[in-house]
Amino acid sequence: MAKPKYTSHVGMVDILPDESPKWRALETIIHEEAAKFNFEEIRTPIMEQTELIVRGIGQLTDIVSKEIFAFEKGDSHYVLRPELTAPVVRAFVEHHLEQRGGSQKLYYIGPMFRAEKPQKGRQRQFHQFGAEVIGSDDPVADVEIIALMIRIYQRVGINNFELKLNSVGDPESRETYKEALRSYLKPNLDKMSELSQKRFEKNPMRILDSKEPEDQQFIESAPVIQDYLNEDSTEHFEKVQQYLDQLGINYTIDPHLVRGMDYYTRTAFELISPDLGSQDALAGGGRYDLLVEEIGGQPTPAVGFAAGMERLLIACEELDISLAEEKTVDVYFVTLGDAARTWALTHLPKAREAGLSATMDYKGRSMKAQMKDADRENALYTVIIGDNELNEGKFTLRNMKESEENSLTFEEILEKLG
Ligand code: HAM
């Protein structure tokens, strides 16, 4: 086939009709599980002010420095949202959601945009679901967030994952740790990758995330942040672990786990799947106790996670999990002649009112072609309508699976199928 003149942008993927049922099934699971945890849905615009994303996520992060889709129109600077934590916090501050009382337990589903190099499990437009608890620094909130995240994978049937956990400390602990890390790395810095050398001054903790082979030997024996956490951060981290243990949620502590956004404080976690190849992070999140204030609100602690929906669906494929049943239509009206077509068109609404899904041929095709089409559409029943049937007021109802036929009035058909 000739290449079409217009295609979607690289890394931006159409979800075609054969794919959409599994997306809807997944969305239903997310809505249901979020409701069980008493989270409420929030929907924010696809575009945000560039300044919000830069402030929220951090100027030096990969997302902001390399991956945002940004443009200007008039005096406004727009960015396609690369994630939803900063936008949700913006909405929280803008609409004074704290006035609703208690902690705000919010969840979302939607497209995000990052100008990354596309590969399996990595797109430029991708979808996340996620949840945020804004207004609590209780480790219970951290653990409920992790429990909700995991529950959704379990509901889907994915049990094969590893939860990696770390504490990145509060700013005070982090400053002491960064100093220790710099002193440790400095003597060998010239042997390390260019990227790590660049990160050394401003963001040495990101070096721990380096995939460059020449960095690995130095990272392996680097000091770990746990030894530099102050009392508050240590106590919080221990409580998170204690509650996870009590819930029977397995985890491994990964002292090198650093996340790609600057807003994290204390708890950080990632859910890793062995079924995904190189893009193996199903989901990630953590605590961001300073972000609300950074964006202009009152100091308000918060914690959340976000999960990649494409990656979840790839894991389903690898594990042979089918989320959606095959599409069917209850009844297909097979028509012979003009009078039958008019009858079918005017009786479709009645079938639909009776709660059935119902369709007919739109192309004036032969009976054989219509039967073939009904098969392709996975029709459970066909009703055959011709002049004789219209005169008699009785129609042949065919059960397509059992190849069984009955001659019935339209009312009897509705009763039988309804
Ligand atoms: P994140 O780790 O950047 O965190 O993204 C969460 C998940 O989104 C990843 O684990 C991955 O499954 C998916 N993801 C990220 N980028 C792509 C991509 N280019 N293509 C496909 N999937 C992708 C956040 O976004 C934070 N906002 C999480 C959070 C919420 N932290 C606190 N609250």
Short mmCIF file of C-alpha atoms and ligand atoms in Angstrom, two decimals:
data_model
loop_
_atom_site.label_atom_id
_atom_site.label_comp_id
_atom_site.label_asym_id
_atom_site.label_seq_id
_atom_site.Cartn_x
_atom_site.Cartn_y
_atom_site.Cartn_z
CA MET A 1 0.00 0.00 0.00
CA ALA A 2 1.21 3.51 -0.81
CA LYS A 3 2.30 5.58 2.16
CA PRO A 4 -0.51 7.97 3.06
CA LYS A 5 0.08 11.66 2.59
CA TYR A 6 -0.81 12.47 6.18
CA THR A 7 0.22 10.39 9.17
CA SER A 8 0.10 11.02 12.90
CA HIS A 9 3.22 12.60 14.43
CA VAL A 10 6.07 10.28 15.39
CA GLY A 11 5.37 8.80 18.82
CA MET A 12 1.71 9.83 18.75
CA VAL A 13 -0.51 6.86 18.26
CA ASP A 14 -4.12 6.38 17.14
CA ILE A 15 -6.21 4.13 19.34
CA LEU A 16 -8.22 2.30 16.68
CA PRO A 17 -11.67 0.70 17.11
CA ASP A 18 -10.24 -2.77 17.76
CA GLU A 19 -8.11 -1.32 20.59
CA SER A 20 -10.56 1.02 22.26
CA PRO A 21 -12.57 -1.66 24.17
CA LYS A 22 -9.53 -2.61 26.27
CA TRP A 23 -8.84 1.06 27.01
CA ARG A 24 -12.42 1.49 28.15
CA ALA A 25 -12.24 -1.68 30.25
CA LEU A 26 -9.07 -0.39 31.91
CA GLU A 27 -10.65 3.01 32.53
CA THR A 28 -13.65 1.32 34.16
CA ILE A 29 -11.34 -0.60 36.50
CA ILE A 30 -9.52 2.62 37.43
CA HIS A 31 -12.78 4.49 38.14
CA GLU A 32 -14.13 1.59 40.21
CA GLU A 33 -11.00 1.06 42.29
CA ALA A 34 -10.49 4.80 42.85
CA ALA A 35 -14.09 5.02 44.06
CA LYS A 36 -13.48 2.14 46.50
CA PHE A 37 -10.59 4.15 47.95
CA ASN A 38 -12.88 7.22 48.08
CA PHE A 39 -10.84 9.24 45.56
CA GLU A 40 -12.59 11.85 43.39
CA GLU A 41 -11.84 12.47 39.73
CA ILE A 42 -10.23 15.70 38.56
CA ARG A 43 -9.90 16.79 34.93
CA THR A 44 -7.62 19.68 34.02
CA PRO A 45 -6.75 21.25 30.64
CA ILE A 46 -4.30 19.59 28.27
CA MET A 47 -2.27 22.82 28.15
CA GLU A 48 -0.74 24.66 31.07
CA GLN A 49 1.43 27.74 31.49
CA THR A 50 5.04 26.91 30.72
CA GLU A 51 6.12 28.70 33.91
CA LEU A 52 4.04 26.32 36.07
CA ILE A 53 5.67 23.23 34.57
CA VAL A 54 9.19 24.70 34.77
CA ARG A 55 8.72 25.76 38.42
CA GLY A 56 6.84 22.63 39.38
CA ILE A 57 9.03 19.96 37.82
CA GLY A 58 12.39 21.76 37.83
CA GLN A 59 14.38 23.66 35.22
CA LEU A 60 17.23 21.15 35.12
CA THR A 61 15.15 17.99 34.81
CA ASP A 62 15.16 16.07 31.51
CA ILE A 63 11.44 16.68 31.17
CA VAL A 64 11.75 20.45 31.29
CA SER A 65 15.12 20.88 29.59
CA LYS A 66 14.52 18.46 26.71
CA GLU A 67 11.05 17.03 26.54
CA ILE A 68 8.35 19.64 26.78
CA PHE A 69 6.25 20.66 23.79
CA ALA A 70 5.96 24.40 24.26
CA PHE A 71 4.78 27.24 22.08
CA GLU A 72 3.74 30.86 22.27
CA LYS A 73 0.62 32.63 21.14
CA GLY A 74 0.37 36.36 21.79
CA ASP A 75 1.80 36.92 25.26
CA SER A 76 0.93 33.45 26.50
CA HIS A 77 3.39 30.58 26.85
CA TYR A 78 1.71 27.23 26.49
CA VAL A 79 3.00 23.77 27.24
CA LEU A 80 1.35 20.42 26.56
CA ARG A 81 1.24 18.85 30.00
CA PRO A 82 4.05 16.30 30.49
CA GLU A 83 2.49 15.03 33.75
CA LEU A 84 -0.38 15.93 36.04
CA THR A 85 1.03 16.47 39.51
CA ALA A 86 1.94 20.13 38.96
CA PRO A 87 -1.37 20.87 37.14
CA VAL A 88 -3.42 19.18 39.88
CA VAL A 89 -1.58 21.20 42.51
CA ARG A 90 -2.20 24.32 40.42
CA ALA A 91 -5.93 23.52 40.38
CA PHE A 92 -5.84 22.82 44.14
CA VAL A 93 -4.31 26.23 44.82
CA GLU A 94 -6.36 28.14 42.22
CA HIS A 95 -9.72 26.80 43.44
CA HIS A 96 -8.87 26.71 47.17
CA LEU A 97 -9.73 23.06 47.32
CA GLU A 98 -8.39 22.96 50.89
CA GLN A 99 -11.64 24.73 51.82
CA ARG A 100 -13.54 21.53 51.04
CA GLY A 101 -11.96 20.24 54.26
CA GLY A 102 -9.87 17.16 54.99
CA SER A 103 -7.26 15.81 52.62
CA GLN A 104 -8.08 16.11 48.94
CA LYS A 105 -7.96 12.62 47.42
CA LEU A 106 -7.91 13.15 43.68
CA TYR A 107 -7.37 10.86 40.69
CA TYR A 108 -7.10 11.35 36.96
CA ILE A 109 -6.83 9.61 33.61
CA GLY A 110 -5.58 11.31 30.46
CA PRO A 111 -2.99 12.01 27.78
CA MET A 112 0.44 13.49 28.59
CA PHE A 113 3.11 14.73 26.19
CA ARG A 114 6.89 14.36 26.31
CA ALA A 115 9.21 14.83 23.33
CA GLU A 116 11.19 11.67 24.03
CA LYS A 117 12.72 9.32 21.49
CA PRO A 118 9.89 6.86 20.80
CA GLN A 119 10.40 3.14 21.34
CA LYS A 120 8.30 0.27 22.67
CA GLY A 121 6.58 1.58 25.81
CA ARG A 122 7.78 5.14 25.22
CA GLN A 123 5.65 7.57 23.24
CA ARG A 124 5.40 11.30 22.79
CA GLN A 125 1.71 11.29 23.53
CA PHE A 126 1.00 8.65 26.16
CA HIS A 127 -1.63 8.11 28.81
CA GLN A 128 -1.40 8.06 32.56
CA PHE A 129 -3.74 7.33 35.39
CA GLY A 130 -2.71 8.61 38.75
CA ALA A 131 -3.80 9.79 42.15
CA GLU A 132 -2.75 12.49 44.58
CA VAL A 133 -3.48 13.03 48.27
CA ILE A 134 -3.02 16.72 49.03
CA GLY A 135 -3.07 17.82 52.65
CA SER A 136 -1.56 14.97 54.66
CA ASP A 137 1.96 14.07 55.68
CA ASP A 138 0.83 10.93 57.47
CA PRO A 139 2.64 7.80 56.21
CA VAL A 140 -0.85 6.28 56.00
CA ALA A 141 -1.43 8.50 52.93
CA ASP A 142 1.80 7.25 51.29
CA VAL A 143 0.75 3.67 51.86
CA GLU A 144 -2.83 4.17 50.67
CA ILE A 145 -1.46 5.72 47.46
CA ILE A 146 0.81 2.71 46.93
CA ALA A 147 -2.05 0.33 47.80
CA LEU A 148 -4.39 1.96 45.25
CA MET A 149 -1.70 1.81 42.56
CA ILE A 150 -1.03 -1.87 43.22
CA ARG A 151 -4.71 -2.74 43.54
CA ILE A 152 -5.36 -1.56 39.99
CA TYR A 153 -2.65 -3.84 38.58
CA GLN A 154 -3.97 -6.74 40.63
CA ARG A 155 -7.54 -6.12 39.39
CA VAL A 156 -6.21 -6.21 35.84
CA GLY A 157 -4.45 -9.50 36.62
CA ILE A 158 -0.85 -8.22 36.68
CA ASN A 159 0.87 -9.55 39.80
CA ASN A 160 4.35 -9.78 38.43
CA PHE A 161 6.08 -6.56 39.54
CA GLU A 162 8.60 -5.20 41.95
CA LEU A 163 7.93 -2.20 44.17
CA LYS A 164 11.11 -0.21 44.70
CA LEU A 165 11.10 2.16 47.62
CA ASN A 166 13.38 4.91 48.81
CA SER A 167 13.33 8.09 50.84
CA VAL A 168 14.92 11.09 49.16
CA GLY A 169 14.71 12.96 52.45
CA ASP A 170 13.64 16.50 53.17
CA PRO A 171 15.72 19.44 51.88
CA GLU A 172 17.82 19.54 55.05
CA SER A 173 18.77 15.84 54.85
CA ARG A 174 19.31 16.15 51.14
CA GLU A 175 21.79 19.00 51.40
CA THR A 176 23.97 17.00 53.81
CA TYR A 177 23.70 13.96 51.56
CA LYS A 178 24.55 15.90 48.40
CA GLU A 179 27.69 17.21 50.06
CA ALA A 180 28.72 13.68 51.05
CA LEU A 181 27.99 12.44 47.53
CA ARG A 182 30.06 15.20 45.95
CA SER A 183 33.01 14.52 48.24
CA TYR A 184 32.82 10.83 47.37
CA LEU A 185 32.47 11.33 43.58
CA LYS A 186 34.92 14.20 43.15
CA PRO A 187 38.21 12.24 43.03
CA ASN A 188 36.88 10.13 40.11
CA LEU A 189 34.75 12.70 38.36
CA ASP A 190 37.05 12.94 35.32
CA LYS A 191 36.55 9.20 34.71
CA MET A 192 32.78 9.53 34.73
CA SER A 193 30.37 10.25 31.86
CA GLU A 194 29.94 13.74 30.51
CA LEU A 195 26.33 13.79 31.67
CA SER A 196 27.30 12.89 35.23
CA GLN A 197 30.00 15.57 35.21
CA LYS A 198 27.35 18.06 34.16
CA ARG A 199 25.02 16.97 36.95
CA PHE A 200 27.74 17.01 39.61
CA GLU A 201 27.31 20.59 40.85
CA LYS A 202 23.59 21.23 40.57
CA ASN A 203 22.00 17.82 40.90
CA PRO A 204 24.47 15.13 42.02
CA MET A 205 21.67 12.76 43.12
CA ARG A 206 20.63 12.30 39.48
CA ILE A 207 24.06 10.72 38.89
CA LEU A 208 22.76 7.72 40.84
CA ASP A 209 20.25 7.22 38.03
CA SER A 210 22.94 7.14 35.31
CA LYS A 211 22.82 4.23 32.87
CA GLU A 212 26.32 5.00 31.48
CA PRO A 213 28.63 1.96 31.90
CA GLU A 214 31.64 4.04 32.99
CA ASP A 215 29.64 5.43 35.94
CA GLN A 216 28.47 2.14 37.40
CA GLN A 217 31.50 1.20 39.49
CA PHE A 218 31.41 4.58 41.23
CA ILE A 219 27.67 4.50 41.79
CA GLU A 220 27.76 1.02 43.29
CA SER A 221 29.72 2.01 46.36
CA ALA A 222 28.40 5.56 46.68
CA PRO A 223 27.12 6.67 50.11
CA VAL A 224 23.40 5.99 50.58
CA ILE A 225 20.87 8.62 51.56
CA GLN A 226 19.46 6.54 54.43
CA ASP A 227 22.63 7.32 56.39
CA TYR A 228 21.95 11.06 56.03
CA LEU A 229 18.22 11.28 56.77
CA ASN A 230 17.33 13.45 59.75
CA GLU A 231 15.13 12.10 62.53
CA ASP A 232 11.81 13.19 60.97
CA SER A 233 12.55 11.69 57.57
CA THR A 234 13.87 8.48 59.12
CA GLU A 235 10.80 8.06 61.28
CA HIS A 236 8.48 8.73 58.34
CA PHE A 237 10.32 6.23 56.13
CA GLU A 238 10.21 3.56 58.84
CA LYS A 239 6.46 4.05 59.31
CA VAL A 240 5.85 3.70 55.56
CA GLN A 241 7.74 0.40 55.62
CA GLN A 242 5.94 -0.78 58.73
CA TYR A 243 2.50 -0.11 57.19
CA LEU A 244 3.50 -1.76 53.91
CA ASP A 245 4.60 -4.82 55.90
CA GLN A 246 1.31 -4.82 57.77
CA LEU A 247 -0.60 -4.72 54.48
CA GLY A 248 1.53 -7.56 53.10
CA ILE A 249 2.85 -5.36 50.25
CA ASN A 250 6.33 -6.54 49.24
CA TYR A 251 9.00 -3.99 48.37
CA THR A 252 12.72 -3.66 48.02
CA ILE A 253 14.58 -0.65 49.28
CA ASP A 254 16.61 0.90 46.49
CA PRO A 255 18.83 3.65 47.90
CA HIS A 256 19.71 4.71 44.35
CA LEU A 257 16.10 5.34 43.33
CA VAL A 258 15.86 8.99 42.35
CA ARG A 259 12.91 10.26 40.36
CA GLY A 260 12.86 12.50 37.31
CA MET A 261 11.18 15.50 38.92
CA ASP A 262 12.66 17.93 41.44
CA TYR A 263 9.55 18.17 43.59
CA TYR A 264 10.02 14.94 45.55
CA THR A 265 10.65 14.88 49.28
CA ARG A 266 10.89 11.81 51.53
CA THR A 267 9.01 8.81 50.04
CA ALA A 268 9.85 7.87 46.43
CA PHE A 269 8.81 4.65 44.72
CA GLU A 270 8.60 2.91 41.38
CA LEU A 271 6.75 -0.16 40.21
CA ILE A 272 8.91 -2.19 37.86
CA SER A 273 7.76 -5.00 35.57
CA PRO A 274 9.99 -7.79 34.29
CA ASP A 275 7.62 -8.14 31.29
CA LEU A 276 8.37 -4.78 29.68
CA GLY A 277 11.94 -4.79 28.33
CA SER A 278 13.95 -1.59 28.63
CA GLN A 279 11.01 0.74 29.49
CA ASP A 280 10.25 -1.29 32.58
CA ALA A 281 8.66 1.32 34.89
CA LEU A 282 4.95 0.64 35.12
CA ALA A 283 4.37 3.48 37.54
CA GLY A 284 6.12 5.83 39.92
CA GLY A 285 5.49 8.46 42.51
CA GLY A 286 6.24 9.79 45.91
CA ARG A 287 5.82 12.62 48.34
CA TYR A 288 6.12 16.29 47.36
CA ASP A 289 5.62 18.26 50.54
CA LEU A 290 6.93 21.58 49.17
CA LEU A 291 5.22 21.79 45.79
CA VAL A 292 1.96 23.41 46.89
CA GLU A 293 3.91 26.26 48.48
CA GLU A 294 6.26 26.47 45.48
CA ILE A 295 3.22 27.04 43.26
CA GLY A 296 1.83 29.76 45.51
CA GLY A 297 -0.34 27.97 48.07
CA GLN A 298 -0.03 27.55 51.81
CA PRO A 299 2.52 24.91 52.92
CA THR A 300 0.63 21.64 52.33
CA PRO A 301 2.17 18.16 52.28
CA ALA A 302 1.14 15.77 49.48
CA VAL A 303 1.86 12.39 47.96
CA GLY A 304 0.86 10.65 44.73
CA PHE A 305 1.59 8.25 41.91
CA ALA A 306 1.12 8.06 38.15
CA ALA A 307 1.10 5.00 35.92
CA GLY A 308 1.65 4.54 32.20
CA MET A 309 -1.43 3.03 30.57
CA GLU A 310 0.35 1.91 27.38
CA ARG A 311 2.89 0.04 29.51
CA LEU A 312 0.13 -1.62 31.52
CA LEU A 313 -1.50 -2.75 28.25
CA ILE A 314 1.84 -4.04 26.90
CA ALA A 315 2.25 -6.07 30.11
CA CYS A 316 -1.28 -7.47 29.57
CA GLU A 317 -0.30 -8.57 26.07
CA GLU A 318 2.87 -10.24 27.33
CA LEU A 319 0.86 -12.04 30.01
CA ASP A 320 -2.03 -12.96 27.68
CA ILE A 321 -4.54 -11.01 29.73
CA SER A 322 -7.48 -9.81 27.68
CA LEU A 323 -9.26 -6.92 29.31
CA ALA A 324 -12.22 -6.65 26.97
CA GLU A 325 -14.59 -9.23 25.59
CA GLU A 326 -14.96 -9.49 21.85
CA LYS A 327 -17.31 -6.84 20.52
CA THR A 328 -20.79 -8.02 19.55
CA VAL A 329 -24.05 -6.46 18.36
CA ASP A 330 -27.31 -7.96 19.68
CA VAL A 331 -29.27 -7.79 16.46
CA TYR A 332 -28.63 -7.04 12.78
CA PHE A 333 -31.63 -6.25 10.55
CA VAL A 334 -31.13 -7.93 7.16
CA THR A 335 -33.34 -6.15 4.63
CA LEU A 336 -34.61 -7.13 1.17
CA GLY A 337 -36.01 -4.18 -0.78
CA ASP A 338 -36.90 -0.57 -0.08
CA ALA A 339 -39.94 -1.15 2.11
CA ALA A 340 -37.87 -3.46 4.34
CA ARG A 341 -35.10 -0.86 4.64
CA THR A 342 -37.56 1.82 5.72
CA TRP A 343 -39.15 -0.59 8.19
CA ALA A 344 -35.72 -1.49 9.59
CA LEU A 345 -34.65 2.15 9.91
CA THR A 346 -37.83 3.03 11.83
CA HIS A 347 -37.70 -0.08 14.03
CA LEU A 348 -34.03 0.23 15.03
CA PRO A 349 -34.90 2.93 17.62
CA LYS A 350 -37.50 0.58 19.16
CA ALA A 351 -34.94 -2.18 19.53
CA ARG A 352 -32.49 0.27 21.07
CA GLU A 353 -35.15 1.60 23.45
CA ALA A 354 -35.66 -1.99 24.54
CA GLY A 355 -31.99 -1.98 25.57
CA LEU A 356 -30.54 -3.87 22.62
CA SER A 357 -27.66 -2.87 20.40
CA ALA A 358 -29.02 -2.94 16.88
CA THR A 359 -27.79 -2.15 13.39
CA MET A 360 -28.56 -2.63 9.70
CA ASP A 361 -26.82 -2.50 6.35
CA TYR A 362 -26.07 1.03 5.07
CA LYS A 363 -25.12 0.04 1.56
CA GLY A 364 -28.14 -1.69 -0.04
CA ARG A 365 -26.24 -4.96 -0.34
CA SER A 366 -27.50 -8.43 -1.25
CA MET A 367 -28.89 -10.70 1.46
CA LYS A 368 -25.78 -12.90 1.24
CA ALA A 369 -23.50 -9.88 1.68
CA GLN A 370 -25.59 -8.65 4.62
CA MET A 371 -25.39 -12.06 6.33
CA LYS A 372 -21.64 -11.99 5.86
CA ASP A 373 -21.51 -8.48 7.28
CA ALA A 374 -23.61 -9.57 10.28
CA ASP A 375 -21.08 -12.33 10.91
CA ARG A 376 -18.17 -9.90 10.68
CA GLU A 377 -19.93 -7.59 13.14
CA ASN A 378 -20.38 -10.53 15.55
CA ALA A 379 -24.16 -10.17 15.49
CA LEU A 380 -25.78 -12.49 18.02
CA TYR A 381 -29.06 -12.48 16.06
CA THR A 382 -30.26 -11.42 12.63
CA VAL A 383 -33.82 -10.51 11.72
CA ILE A 384 -34.62 -11.13 8.06
CA ILE A 385 -37.07 -8.63 6.62
CA GLY A 386 -38.63 -8.81 3.13
CA ASP A 387 -42.00 -7.99 1.54
CA ASN A 388 -43.55 -11.32 2.64
CA GLU A 389 -42.45 -10.84 6.24
CA LEU A 390 -43.85 -7.31 6.25
CA ASN A 391 -47.23 -8.56 4.90
CA GLU A 392 -47.42 -11.34 7.45
CA GLY A 393 -46.04 -9.31 10.35
CA LYS A 394 -43.67 -12.19 11.20
CA PHE A 395 -39.91 -12.23 10.74
CA THR A 396 -37.21 -14.86 10.76
CA LEU A 397 -35.05 -14.43 13.85
CA ARG A 398 -31.78 -16.29 13.44
CA ASN A 399 -29.54 -17.16 16.35
CA MET A 400 -26.18 -16.80 14.61
CA LYS A 401 -24.20 -19.03 16.96
CA GLU A 402 -26.67 -21.92 17.17
CA SER A 403 -27.89 -21.48 13.55
CA GLU A 404 -31.43 -21.76 14.93
CA GLU A 405 -34.40 -19.93 13.35
CA ASN A 406 -37.83 -18.87 14.64
CA SER A 407 -40.66 -16.99 12.96
CA LEU A 408 -41.82 -14.26 15.34
CA THR A 409 -43.58 -10.88 15.46
CA PHE A 410 -41.42 -7.84 16.18
CA GLU A 411 -42.84 -7.62 19.73
CA GLU A 412 -42.01 -11.29 20.33
CA ILE A 413 -38.49 -10.69 19.07
CA LEU A 414 -38.00 -7.79 21.49
CA GLU A 415 -39.34 -9.88 24.33
CA LYS A 416 -37.07 -12.81 23.50
CA LEU A 417 -33.91 -10.70 23.15
CA GLY A 418 -34.64 -8.12 25.84
P1 HAM B 1 6.76 9.52 35.88
O1 HAM B 1 7.61 8.49 36.50
O2 HAM B 1 7.42 10.54 35.05
O3 HAM B 1 5.97 10.20 37.08
O4 HAM B 1 5.63 8.85 35.02
C1 HAM B 1 4.80 7.85 35.55
C2 HAM B 1 4.66 6.71 34.55
O5 HAM B 1 4.22 7.22 33.29
C3 HAM B 1 5.96 6.00 34.22
O6 HAM B 1 6.27 5.02 35.20
C4 HAM B 1 5.60 5.35 32.89
O7 HAM B 1 4.85 4.16 33.09
C5 HAM B 1 4.69 6.38 32.25
N1 HAM B 1 5.45 7.17 31.26
C6 HAM B 1 6.25 8.22 31.48
N2 HAM B 1 6.74 8.70 30.32
C7 HAM B 1 6.23 7.92 29.34
C8 HAM B 1 6.35 7.90 27.91
N3 HAM B 1 7.08 8.80 27.26
N4 HAM B 1 5.67 6.95 27.22
C9 HAM B 1 4.90 6.04 27.87
N5 HAM B 1 4.75 6.02 29.20
C10 HAM B 1 5.41 6.94 29.93
C11 HAM B 1 5.08 11.23 36.95
O8 HAM B 1 4.59 11.57 35.90
C12 HAM B 1 4.68 11.85 38.27
N6 HAM B 1 3.71 12.92 38.00
C13 HAM B 1 4.14 10.80 39.21
C14 HAM B 1 3.62 11.37 40.49
C15 HAM B 1 2.35 11.62 40.83
N7 HAM B 1 4.38 11.73 41.52
C16 HAM B 1 3.61 12.20 42.47
N8 HAM B 1 2.37 12.16 42.05
#
